[in-house]
């Protein structure tokens, strides 16, 4: 059994920062790509950032230069540092992790950017 636990979301003012974490635990042989998605109200879930096991990183164009994804393989954890946040970044953020031959989703964390 594998579990992903997200933390770090919340309410922040425009221009502020948040750091999300997603820790995987359970029966794990290998972790492949790790990433973050988000779903804003009334919109489809979309990819935000992804990091492979080899360290290759991709970002959505809208977050380049403001968001940073990283991973700690010893802790089976992926992070998303979000800076210069904008109201349009308000969404539920989900981590997605490839573990062995399956992809798993985190429970989602609500991040609200508002003054």
mmCIF file with all atom_site columns, N, CA, C and O in Angstrom, residues 47-100:
data_model
loop_
_atom_site.group_PDB
_atom_site.id
_atom_site.type_symbol
_atom_site.label_atom_id
_atom_site.label_alt_id
_atom_site.label_comp_id
_atom_site.label_asym_id
_atom_site.label_entity_id
_atom_site.label_seq_id
_atom_site.pdbx_PDB_ins_code
_atom_site.Cartn_x
_atom_site.Cartn_y
_atom_site.Cartn_z
_atom_site.occupancy
_atom_site.B_iso_or_equiv
_atom_site.pdbx_formal_charge
_atom_site.auth_seq_id
_atom_site.auth_comp_id
_atom_site.auth_asym_id
_atom_site.auth_atom_id
_atom_site.pdbx_PDB_model_num
ATOM 1   N N  . UNK A 1 47  ? -1.048 20.323 -15.591 1.00 0.00 ? 47  UNK A N  1
ATOM 2   C CA . UNK A 1 47  ? 0.292  20.130 -15.029 1.00 0.00 ? 47  UNK A CA 1
ATOM 3   C C  . UNK A 1 47  ? 0.949  21.461 -14.691 1.00 0.00 ? 47  UNK A C  1
ATOM 4   O O  . UNK A 1 47  ? 0.773  22.449 -15.399 1.00 0.00 ? 47  UNK A O  1
ATOM 5   N N  . UNK A 1 48  ? 1.712  21.456 -13.624 1.00 0.00 ? 48  UNK A N  1
ATOM 6   C CA . UNK A 1 48  ? 2.433  22.650 -13.188 1.00 0.00 ? 48  UNK A CA 1
ATOM 7   C C  . UNK A 1 48  ? 3.940  22.448 -13.316 1.00 0.00 ? 48  UNK A C  1
ATOM 8   O O  . UNK A 1 48  ? 4.632  23.278 -13.889 1.00 0.00 ? 48  UNK A O  1
ATOM 9   N N  . UNK A 1 49  ? 4.432  21.352 -12.782 1.00 0.00 ? 49  UNK A N  1
ATOM 10  C CA . UNK A 1 49  ? 5.871  21.090 -12.812 1.00 0.00 ? 49  UNK A CA 1
ATOM 11  C C  . UNK A 1 49  ? 6.104  19.596 -12.637 1.00 0.00 ? 49  UNK A C  1
ATOM 12  O O  . UNK A 1 49  ? 5.292  18.898 -12.036 1.00 0.00 ? 49  UNK A O  1
ATOM 13  N N  . UNK A 1 50  ? 7.260  19.156 -13.166 1.00 0.00 ? 50  UNK A N  1
ATOM 14  C CA . UNK A 1 50  ? 7.572  17.730 -13.117 1.00 0.00 ? 50  UNK A CA 1
ATOM 15  C C  . UNK A 1 50  ? 9.070  17.564 -13.005 1.00 0.00 ? 50  UNK A C  1
ATOM 16  O O  . UNK A 1 50  ? 9.836  18.322 -13.635 1.00 0.00 ? 50  UNK A O  1
ATOM 17  N N  . UNK A 1 51  ? 9.493  16.572 -12.237 1.00 0.00 ? 51  UNK A N  1
ATOM 18  C CA . UNK A 1 51  ? 10.916 16.273 -12.114 1.00 0.00 ? 51  UNK A CA 1
ATOM 19  C C  . UNK A 1 51  ? 11.083 14.763 -12.213 1.00 0.00 ? 51  UNK A C  1
ATOM 20  O O  . UNK A 1 51  ? 10.411 13.996 -11.521 1.00 0.00 ? 51  UNK A O  1
ATOM 21  N N  . UNK A 1 52  ? 11.972 14.335 -13.092 1.00 0.00 ? 52  UNK A N  1
ATOM 22  C CA . UNK A 1 52  ? 12.192 12.909 -13.281 1.00 0.00 ? 52  UNK A CA 1
ATOM 23  C C  . UNK A 1 52  ? 13.179 12.372 -12.242 1.00 0.00 ? 52  UNK A C  1
ATOM 24  O O  . UNK A 1 52  ? 13.797 13.142 -11.491 1.00 0.00 ? 52  UNK A O  1
ATOM 25  N N  . UNK A 1 53  ? 13.344 11.072 -12.235 1.00 0.00 ? 53  UNK A N  1
ATOM 26  C CA . UNK A 1 53  ? 14.292 10.467 -11.311 1.00 0.00 ? 53  UNK A CA 1
ATOM 27  C C  . UNK A 1 53  ? 15.720 10.892 -11.627 1.00 0.00 ? 53  UNK A C  1
ATOM 28  O O  . UNK A 1 53  ? 16.578 10.918 -10.737 1.00 0.00 ? 53  UNK A O  1
ATOM 29  N N  . UNK A 1 54  ? 15.955 11.268 -12.869 1.00 0.00 ? 54  UNK A N  1
ATOM 30  C CA . UNK A 1 54  ? 17.279 11.727 -13.257 1.00 0.00 ? 54  UNK A CA 1
ATOM 31  C C  . UNK A 1 54  ? 17.501 13.211 -13.052 1.00 0.00 ? 54  UNK A C  1
ATOM 32  O O  . UNK A 1 54  ? 18.594 13.726 -13.324 1.00 0.00 ? 54  UNK A O  1
ATOM 33  N N  . UNK A 1 55  ? 16.445 13.913 -12.612 1.00 0.00 ? 55  UNK A N  1
ATOM 34  C CA . UNK A 1 55  ? 16.589 15.332 -12.324 1.00 0.00 ? 55  UNK A CA 1
ATOM 35  C C  . UNK A 1 55  ? 16.156 16.273 -13.432 1.00 0.00 ? 55  UNK A C  1
ATOM 36  O O  . UNK A 1 55  ? 16.294 17.492 -13.305 1.00 0.00 ? 55  UNK A O  1
ATOM 37  N N  . UNK A 1 56  ? 15.622 15.738 -14.519 1.00 0.00 ? 56  UNK A N  1
ATOM 38  C CA . UNK A 1 56  ? 15.113 16.603 -15.585 1.00 0.00 ? 56  UNK A CA 1
ATOM 39  C C  . UNK A 1 56  ? 13.830 17.274 -15.117 1.00 0.00 ? 56  UNK A C  1
ATOM 40  O O  . UNK A 1 56  ? 12.938 16.613 -14.595 1.00 0.00 ? 56  UNK A O  1
ATOM 41  N N  . UNK A 1 57  ? 13.748 18.577 -15.333 1.00 0.00 ? 57  UNK A N  1
ATOM 42  C CA . UNK A 1 57  ? 12.623 19.367 -14.832 1.00 0.00 ? 57  UNK A CA 1
ATOM 43  C C  . UNK A 1 57  ? 11.895 20.057 -15.976 1.00 0.00 ? 57  UNK A C  1
ATOM 44  O O  . UNK A 1 57  ? 12.520 20.564 -16.915 1.00 0.00 ? 57  UNK A O  1
ATOM 45  N N  . UNK A 1 58  ? 10.574 20.066 -15.874 1.00 0.00 ? 58  UNK A N  1
ATOM 46  C CA . UNK A 1 58  ? 9.737  20.807 -16.810 1.00 0.00 ? 58  UNK A CA 1
ATOM 47  C C  . UNK A 1 58  ? 8.725  21.632 -16.021 1.00 0.00 ? 58  UNK A C  1
ATOM 48  O O  . UNK A 1 58  ? 8.217  21.178 -14.988 1.00 0.00 ? 58  UNK A O  1
ATOM 49  N N  . UNK A 1 59  ? 8.443  22.816 -16.532 1.00 0.00 ? 59  UNK A N  1
ATOM 50  C CA . UNK A 1 59  ? 7.458  23.704 -15.917 1.00 0.00 ? 59  UNK A CA 1
ATOM 51  C C  . UNK A 1 59  ? 6.420  24.136 -16.945 1.00 0.00 ? 59  UNK A C  1
ATOM 52  O O  . UNK A 1 59  ? 6.725  24.287 -18.130 1.00 0.00 ? 59  UNK A O  1
ATOM 53  N N  . UNK A 1 60  ? 5.223  24.409 -16.462 1.00 0.00 ? 60  UNK A N  1
ATOM 54  C CA . UNK A 1 60  ? 4.247  25.094 -17.288 1.00 0.00 ? 60  UNK A CA 1
ATOM 55  C C  . UNK A 1 60  ? 4.770  26.512 -17.546 1.00 0.00 ? 60  UNK A C  1
ATOM 56  O O  . UNK A 1 60  ? 5.412  27.118 -16.679 1.00 0.00 ? 60  UNK A O  1
ATOM 57  N N  . UNK A 1 61  ? 4.495  27.016 -18.722 1.00 0.00 ? 61  UNK A N  1
ATOM 58  C CA . UNK A 1 61  ? 5.013  28.348 -19.077 1.00 0.00 ? 61  UNK A CA 1
ATOM 59  C C  . UNK A 1 61  ? 4.580  29.412 -18.082 1.00 0.00 ? 61  UNK A C  1
ATOM 60  O O  . UNK A 1 61  ? 5.330  30.355 -17.789 1.00 0.00 ? 61  UNK A O  1
ATOM 61  N N  . UNK A 1 62  ? 3.381  29.262 -17.551 1.00 0.00 ? 62  UNK A N  1
ATOM 62  C CA . UNK A 1 62  ? 2.822  30.296 -16.676 1.00 0.00 ? 62  UNK A CA 1
ATOM 63  C C  . UNK A 1 62  ? 3.533  30.400 -15.328 1.00 0.00 ? 62  UNK A C  1
ATOM 64  O O  . UNK A 1 62  ? 3.363  31.397 -14.620 1.00 0.00 ? 62  UNK A O  1
ATOM 65  N N  . UNK A 1 63  ? 4.328  29.387 -14.957 1.00 0.00 ? 63  UNK A N  1
ATOM 66  C CA . UNK A 1 63  ? 4.985  29.415 -13.652 1.00 0.00 ? 63  UNK A CA 1
ATOM 67  C C  . UNK A 1 63  ? 6.505  29.508 -13.753 1.00 0.00 ? 63  UNK A C  1
ATOM 68  O O  . UNK A 1 63  ? 7.187  29.612 -12.727 1.00 0.00 ? 63  UNK A O  1
ATOM 69  N N  . UNK A 1 64  ? 7.032  29.457 -14.951 1.00 0.00 ? 64  UNK A N  1
ATOM 70  C CA . UNK A 1 64  ? 8.487  29.520 -15.120 1.00 0.00 ? 64  UNK A CA 1
ATOM 71  C C  . UNK A 1 64  ? 9.041  30.796 -14.486 1.00 0.00 ? 64  UNK A C  1
ATOM 72  O O  . UNK A 1 64  ? 8.515  31.879 -14.692 1.00 0.00 ? 64  UNK A O  1
ATOM 73  N N  . UNK A 1 65  ? 10.116 30.646 -13.743 1.00 0.00 ? 65  UNK A N  1
ATOM 74  C CA . UNK A 1 65  ? 10.746 31.775 -13.088 1.00 0.00 ? 65  UNK A CA 1
ATOM 75  C C  . UNK A 1 65  ? 10.167 32.110 -11.733 1.00 0.00 ? 65  UNK A C  1
ATOM 76  O O  . UNK A 1 65  ? 10.748 32.898 -10.982 1.00 0.00 ? 65  UNK A O  1
ATOM 77  N N  . UNK A 1 66  ? 9.010  31.529 -11.402 1.00 0.00 ? 66  UNK A N  1
ATOM 78  C CA . UNK A 1 66  ? 8.388  31.805 -10.100 1.00 0.00 ? 66  UNK A CA 1
ATOM 79  C C  . UNK A 1 66  ? 8.286  30.558 -9.225  1.00 0.00 ? 66  UNK A C  1
ATOM 80  O O  . UNK A 1 66  ? 8.362  30.648 -8.002  1.00 0.00 ? 66  UNK A O  1
ATOM 81  N N  . UNK A 1 67  ? 8.086  29.404 -9.846  1.00 0.00 ? 67  UNK A N  1
ATOM 82  C CA . UNK A 1 67  ? 7.940  28.150 -9.110  1.00 0.00 ? 67  UNK A CA 1
ATOM 83  C C  . UNK A 1 67  ? 9.196  27.306 -9.288  1.00 0.00 ? 67  UNK A C  1
ATOM 84  O O  . UNK A 1 67  ? 9.809  27.321 -10.359 1.00 0.00 ? 67  UNK A O  1
ATOM 85  N N  . UNK A 1 68  ? 9.543  26.563 -8.242  1.00 0.00 ? 68  UNK A N  1
ATOM 86  C CA . UNK A 1 68  ? 10.693 25.660 -8.304  1.00 0.00 ? 68  UNK A CA 1
ATOM 87  C C  . UNK A 1 68  ? 10.297 24.303 -7.726  1.00 0.00 ? 68  UNK A C  1
ATOM 88  O O  . UNK A 1 68  ? 9.828  24.231 -6.587  1.00 0.00 ? 68  UNK A O  1
ATOM 89  N N  . UNK A 1 69  ? 10.507 23.266 -8.525  1.00 0.00 ? 69  UNK A N  1
ATOM 90  C CA . UNK A 1 69  ? 10.236 21.910 -8.059  1.00 0.00 ? 69  UNK A CA 1
ATOM 91  C C  . UNK A 1 69  ? 11.563 21.266 -7.672  1.00 0.00 ? 69  UNK A C  1
ATOM 92  O O  . UNK A 1 69  ? 12.603 21.505 -8.306  1.00 0.00 ? 69  UNK A O  1
ATOM 93  N N  . UNK A 1 70  ? 11.532 20.459 -6.621  1.00 0.00 ? 70  UNK A N  1
ATOM 94  C CA . UNK A 1 70  ? 12.716 19.724 -6.203  1.00 0.00 ? 70  UNK A CA 1
ATOM 95  C C  . UNK A 1 70  ? 12.266 18.432 -5.536  1.00 0.00 ? 70  UNK A C  1
ATOM 96  O O  . UNK A 1 70  ? 11.092 18.267 -5.220  1.00 0.00 ? 70  UNK A O  1
ATOM 97  N N  . UNK A 1 71  ? 13.212 17.542 -5.338  1.00 0.00 ? 71  UNK A N  1
ATOM 98  C CA . UNK A 1 71  ? 12.875 16.269 -4.701  1.00 0.00 ? 71  UNK A CA 1
ATOM 99  C C  . UNK A 1 71  ? 14.009 15.841 -3.784  1.00 0.00 ? 71  UNK A C  1
ATOM 100 O O  . UNK A 1 71  ? 15.181 16.162 -4.032  1.00 0.00 ? 71  UNK A O  1
ATOM 101 N N  . UNK A 1 72  ? 13.629 15.134 -2.729  1.00 0.00 ? 72  UNK A N  1
ATOM 102 C CA . UNK A 1 72  ? 14.592 14.551 -1.801  1.00 0.00 ? 72  UNK A CA 1
ATOM 103 C C  . UNK A 1 72  ? 14.362 13.047 -1.855  1.00 0.00 ? 72  UNK A C  1
ATOM 104 O O  . UNK A 1 72  ? 13.399 12.529 -1.273  1.00 0.00 ? 72  UNK A O  1
ATOM 105 N N  . UNK A 1 73  ? 15.213 12.352 -2.580  1.00 0.00 ? 73  UNK A N  1
ATOM 106 C CA . UNK A 1 73  ? 15.011 10.923 -2.783  1.00 0.00 ? 73  UNK A CA 1
ATOM 107 C C  . UNK A 1 73  ? 15.140 10.131 -1.480  1.00 0.00 ? 73  UNK A C  1
ATOM 108 O O  . UNK A 1 73  ? 14.499 9.097  -1.319  1.00 0.00 ? 73  UNK A O  1
ATOM 109 N N  . UNK A 1 74  ? 15.946 10.608 -0.554  1.00 0.00 ? 74  UNK A N  1
ATOM 110 C CA . UNK A 1 74  ? 16.103 9.911  0.719   1.00 0.00 ? 74  UNK A CA 1
ATOM 111 C C  . UNK A 1 74  ? 14.820 9.954  1.541   1.00 0.00 ? 74  UNK A C  1
ATOM 112 O O  . UNK A 1 74  ? 14.569 9.062  2.354   1.00 0.00 ? 74  UNK A O  1
ATOM 113 N N  . UNK A 1 75  ? 14.020 10.993 1.312   1.00 0.00 ? 75  UNK A N  1
ATOM 114 C CA . UNK A 1 75  ? 12.771 11.155 2.053   1.00 0.00 ? 75  UNK A CA 1
ATOM 115 C C  . UNK A 1 75  ? 11.544 10.833 1.211   1.00 0.00 ? 75  UNK A C  1
ATOM 116 O O  . UNK A 1 75  ? 10.419 10.987 1.684   1.00 0.00 ? 75  UNK A O  1
ATOM 117 N N  . UNK A 1 76  ? 11.762 10.409 -0.040  1.00 0.00 ? 76  UNK A N  1
ATOM 118 C CA . UNK A 1 76  ? 10.636 10.115 -0.952  1.00 0.00 ? 76  UNK A CA 1
ATOM 119 C C  . UNK A 1 76  ? 9.672  11.290 -1.021  1.00 0.00 ? 76  UNK A C  1
ATOM 120 O O  . UNK A 1 76  ? 8.448  11.118 -1.000  1.00 0.00 ? 76  UNK A O  1
ATOM 121 N N  . UNK A 1 77  ? 10.228 12.480 -1.116  1.00 0.00 ? 77  UNK A N  1
ATOM 122 C CA . UNK A 1 77  ? 9.424  13.691 -1.036  1.00 0.00 ? 77  UNK A CA 1
ATOM 123 C C  . UNK A 1 77  ? 9.712  14.613 -2.212  1.00 0.00 ? 77  UNK A C  1
ATOM 124 O O  . UNK A 1 77  ? 10.871 14.760 -2.619  1.00 0.00 ? 77  UNK A O  1
ATOM 125 N N  . UNK A 1 78  ? 8.653  15.227 -2.706  1.00 0.00 ? 78  UNK A N  1
ATOM 126 C CA . UNK A 1 78  ? 8.775  16.245 -3.739  1.00 0.00 ? 78  UNK A CA 1
ATOM 127 C C  . UNK A 1 78  ? 8.235  17.551 -3.167  1.00 0.00 ? 78  UNK A C  1
ATOM 128 O O  . UNK A 1 78  ? 7.288  17.557 -2.385  1.00 0.00 ? 78  UNK A O  1
ATOM 129 N N  . UNK A 1 79  ? 8.864  18.647 -3.574  1.00 0.00 ? 79  UNK A N  1
ATOM 130 C CA . UNK A 1 79  ? 8.513  19.968 -3.081  1.00 0.00 ? 79  UNK A CA 1
ATOM 131 C C  . UNK A 1 79  ? 8.147  20.885 -4.253  1.00 0.00 ? 79  UNK A C  1
ATOM 132 O O  . UNK A 1 79  ? 8.613  20.694 -5.371  1.00 0.00 ? 79  UNK A O  1
ATOM 133 N N  . UNK A 1 80  ? 7.343  21.882 -3.948  1.00 0.00 ? 80  UNK A N  1
ATOM 134 C CA . UNK A 1 80  ? 7.062  22.936 -4.918  1.00 0.00 ? 80  UNK A CA 1
ATOM 135 C C  . UNK A 1 80  ? 7.133  24.267 -4.182  1.00 0.00 ? 80  UNK A C  1
ATOM 136 O O  . UNK A 1 80  ? 6.290  24.563 -3.343  1.00 0.00 ? 80  UNK A O  1
ATOM 137 N N  . UNK A 1 81  ? 8.172  25.027 -4.485  1.00 0.00 ? 81  UNK A N  1
ATOM 138 C CA . UNK A 1 81  ? 8.319  26.369 -3.930  1.00 0.00 ? 81  UNK A CA 1
ATOM 139 C C  . UNK A 1 81  ? 7.653  27.342 -4.888  1.00 0.00 ? 81  UNK A C  1
ATOM 140 O O  . UNK A 1 81  ? 8.032  27.408 -6.058  1.00 0.00 ? 81  UNK A O  1
ATOM 141 N N  . UNK A 1 82  ? 6.683  28.068 -4.388  1.00 0.00 ? 82  UNK A N  1
ATOM 142 C CA . UNK A 1 82  ? 5.914  28.976 -5.221  1.00 0.00 ? 82  UNK A CA 1
ATOM 143 C C  . UNK A 1 82  ? 6.134  30.403 -4.716  1.00 0.00 ? 82  UNK A C  1
ATOM 144 O O  . UNK A 1 82  ? 5.774  30.725 -3.587  1.00 0.00 ? 82  UNK A O  1
ATOM 145 N N  . UNK A 1 83  ? 6.729  31.229 -5.564  1.00 0.00 ? 83  UNK A N  1
ATOM 146 C CA . UNK A 1 83  ? 7.004  32.624 -5.217  1.00 0.00 ? 83  UNK A CA 1
ATOM 147 C C  . UNK A 1 83  ? 6.212  33.560 -6.121  1.00 0.00 ? 83  UNK A C  1
ATOM 148 O O  . UNK A 1 83  ? 5.707  33.151 -7.167  1.00 0.00 ? 83  UNK A O  1
ATOM 149 N N  . UNK A 1 84  ? 6.138  34.799 -5.706  1.00 0.00 ? 84  UNK A N  1
ATOM 150 C CA . UNK A 1 84  ? 5.440  35.825 -6.501  1.00 0.00 ? 84  UNK A CA 1
ATOM 151 C C  . UNK A 1 84  ? 4.052  35.347 -6.912  1.00 0.00 ? 84  UNK A C  1
ATOM 152 O O  . UNK A 1 84  ? 3.659  35.451 -8.085  1.00 0.00 ? 84  UNK A O  1
ATOM 153 N N  . UNK A 1 85  ? 3.328  34.833 -5.966  1.00 0.00 ? 85  UNK A N  1
ATOM 154 C CA . UNK A 1 85  ? 2.030  34.246 -6.272  1.00 0.00 ? 85  UNK A CA 1
ATOM 155 C C  . UNK A 1 85  ? 1.022  35.299 -6.704  1.00 0.00 ? 85  UNK A C  1
ATOM 156 O O  . UNK A 1 85  ? 1.045  36.450 -6.248  1.00 0.00 ? 85  UNK A O  1
ATOM 157 N N  . UNK A 1 86  ? 0.148  34.875 -7.600  1.00 0.00 ? 86  UNK A N  1
ATOM 158 C CA . UNK A 1 86  ? -0.880 35.735 -8.172  1.00 0.00 ? 86  UNK A CA 1
ATOM 159 C C  . UNK A 1 86  ? -2.251 35.157 -7.856  1.00 0.00 ? 86  UNK A C  1
ATOM 160 O O  . UNK A 1 86  ? -2.377 33.945 -7.638  1.00 0.00 ? 86  UNK A O  1
ATOM 161 N N  . UNK A 1 87  ? -3.283 35.979 -7.856  1.00 0.00 ? 87  UNK A N  1
ATOM 162 C CA . UNK A 1 87  ? -4.634 35.452 -7.586  1.00 0.00 ? 87  UNK A CA 1
ATOM 163 C C  . UNK A 1 87  ? -5.025 34.314 -8.528  1.00 0.00 ? 87  UNK A C  1
ATOM 164 O O  . UNK A 1 87  ? -5.719 33.381 -8.110  1.00 0.00 ? 87  UNK A O  1
ATOM 165 N N  . UNK A 1 88  ? -4.546 34.375 -9.766  1.00 0.00 ? 88  UNK A N  1
ATOM 166 C CA . UNK A 1 88  ? -4.890 33.319 -10.722 1.00 0.00 ? 88  UNK A CA 1
ATOM 167 C C  . UNK A 1 88  ? -4.187 31.998 -10.424 1.00 0.00 ? 88  UNK A C  1
ATOM 168 O O  . UNK A 1 88  ? -4.451 30.993 -11.077 1.00 0.00 ? 88  UNK A O  1
ATOM 169 N N  . UNK A 1 89  ? -3.289 31.990 -9.456  1.00 0.00 ? 89  UNK A N  1
ATOM 170 C CA . UNK A 1 89  ? -2.661 30.742 -9.022  1.00 0.00 ? 89  UNK A CA 1
ATOM 171 C C  . UNK A 1 89  ? -3.516 29.995 -7.989  1.00 0.00 ? 89  UNK A C  1
ATOM 172 O O  . UNK A 1 89  ? -3.157 28.896 -7.562  1.00 0.00 ? 89  UNK A O  1
ATOM 173 N N  . UNK A 1 90  ? -4.627 30.603 -7.599  1.00 0.00 ? 90  UNK A N  1
ATOM 174 C CA . UNK A 1 90  ? -5.526 29.943 -6.654  1.00 0.00 ? 90  UNK A CA 1
ATOM 175 C C  . UNK A 1 90  ? -6.070 28.656 -7.263  1.00 0.00 ? 90  UNK A C  1
ATOM 176 O O  . UNK A 1 90  ? -6.614 28.662 -8.374  1.00 0.00 ? 90  UNK A O  1
ATOM 177 N N  . UNK A 1 91  ? -5.902 27.559 -6.545  1.00 0.00 ? 91  UNK A N  1
ATOM 178 C CA . UNK A 1 91  ? -6.320 26.254 -7.050  1.00 0.00 ? 91  UNK A CA 1
ATOM 179 C C  . UNK A 1 91  ? -6.086 25.205 -5.970  1.00 0.00 ? 91  UNK A C  1
ATOM 180 O O  . UNK A 1 91  ? -5.453 25.489 -4.945  1.00 0.00 ? 91  UNK A O  1
ATOM 181 N N  . UNK A 1 92  ? -6.598 24.019 -6.232  1.00 0.00 ? 92  UNK A N  1
ATOM 182 C CA . UNK A 1 92  ? -6.202 22.858 -5.444  1.00 0.00 ? 92  UNK A CA 1
ATOM 183 C C  . UNK A 1 92  ? -4.996 22.245 -6.149  1.00 0.00 ? 92  UNK A C  1
ATOM 184 O O  . UNK A 1 92  ? -5.056 21.954 -7.345  1.00 0.00 ? 92  UNK A O  1
ATOM 185 N N  . UNK A 1 93  ? -3.923 22.089 -5.410  1.00 0.00 ? 93  UNK A N  1
ATOM 186 C CA . UNK A 1 93  ? -2.685 21.548 -5.959  1.00 0.00 ? 93  UNK A CA 1
ATOM 187 C C  . UNK A 1 93  ? -2.547 20.084 -5.547  1.00 0.00 ? 93  UNK A C  1
ATOM 188 O O  . UNK A 1 93  ? -2.685 19.743 -4.370  1.00 0.00 ? 93  UNK A O  1
ATOM 189 N N  . UNK A 1 94  ? -2.257 19.245 -6.535  1.00 0.00 ? 94  UNK A N  1
ATOM 190 C CA . UNK A 1 94  ? -2.110 17.811 -6.320  1.00 0.00 ? 94  UNK A CA 1
ATOM 191 C C  . UNK A 1 94  ? -0.706 17.366 -6.717  1.00 0.00 ? 94  UNK A C  1
ATOM 192 O O  . UNK A 1 94  ? -0.206 17.775 -7.770  1.00 0.00 ? 94  UNK A O  1
ATOM 193 N N  . UNK A 1 95  ? -0.114 16.505 -5.926  1.00 0.00 ? 95  UNK A N  1
ATOM 194 C CA . UNK A 1 95  ? 1.117  15.874 -6.382  1.00 0.00 ? 95  UNK A CA 1
ATOM 195 C C  . UNK A 1 95  ? 0.754  14.567 -7.087  1.00 0.00 ? 95  UNK A C  1
ATOM 196 O O  . UNK A 1 95  ? -0.276 13.955 -6.812  1.00 0.00 ? 95  UNK A O  1
ATOM 197 N N  . UNK A 1 96  ? 1.612  14.183 -7.991  1.00 0.00 ? 96  UNK A N  1
ATOM 198 C CA . UNK A 1 96  ? 1.445  12.922 -8.732  1.00 0.00 ? 96  UNK A CA 1
ATOM 199 C C  . UNK A 1 96  ? 2.810  12.263 -8.792  1.00 0.00 ? 96  UNK A C  1
ATOM 200 O O  . UNK A 1 96  ? 3.789  12.889 -9.225  1.00 0.00 ? 96  UNK A O  1
ATOM 201 N N  . UNK A 1 97  ? 2.865  11.021 -8.376  1.00 0.00 ? 97  UNK A N  1
ATOM 202 C CA . UNK A 1 97  ? 4.148  10.347 -8.264  1.00 0.00 ? 97  UNK A CA 1
ATOM 203 C C  . UNK A 1 97  ? 4.078  8.984  -8.919  1.00 0.00 ? 97  UNK A C  1
ATOM 204 O O  . UNK A 1 97  ? 3.132  8.223  -8.671  1.00 0.00 ? 97  UNK A O  1
ATOM 205 N N  . UNK A 1 98  ? 5.069  8.688  -9.734  1.00 0.00 ? 98  UNK A N  1
ATOM 206 C CA . UNK A 1 98  ? 5.192  7.371  -10.331 1.00 0.00 ? 98  UNK A CA 1
ATOM 207 C C  . UNK A 1 98  ? 5.968  6.456  -9.400  1.00 0.00 ? 98  UNK A C  1
ATOM 208 O O  . UNK A 1 98  ? 7.142  6.711  -9.123  1.00 0.00 ? 98  UNK A O  1
ATOM 209 N N  . UNK A 1 99  ? 5.312  5.431  -8.894  1.00 0.00 ? 99  UNK A N  1
ATOM 210 C CA . UNK A 1 99  ? 5.933  4.492  -7.962  1.00 0.00 ? 99  UNK A CA 1
ATOM 211 C C  . UNK A 1 99  ? 5.797  3.098  -8.543  1.00 0.00 ? 99  UNK A C  1
ATOM 212 O O  . UNK A 1 99  ? 4.678  2.626  -8.762  1.00 0.00 ? 99  UNK A O  1
ATOM 213 N N  . UNK A 1 100 ? 6.954  2.486  -8.781  1.00 0.00 ? 100 UNK A N  1
ATOM 214 C CA . UNK A 1 100 ? 6.998  1.183  -9.455  1.00 0.00 ? 100 UNK A CA 1
ATOM 215 C C  . UNK A 1 100 ? 6.266  1.314  -10.785 1.00 0.00 ? 100 UNK A C  1
ATOM 216 O O  . UNK A 1 100 ? 6.699  2.065  -11.648 1.00 0.00 ? 100 UNK A O  1
#
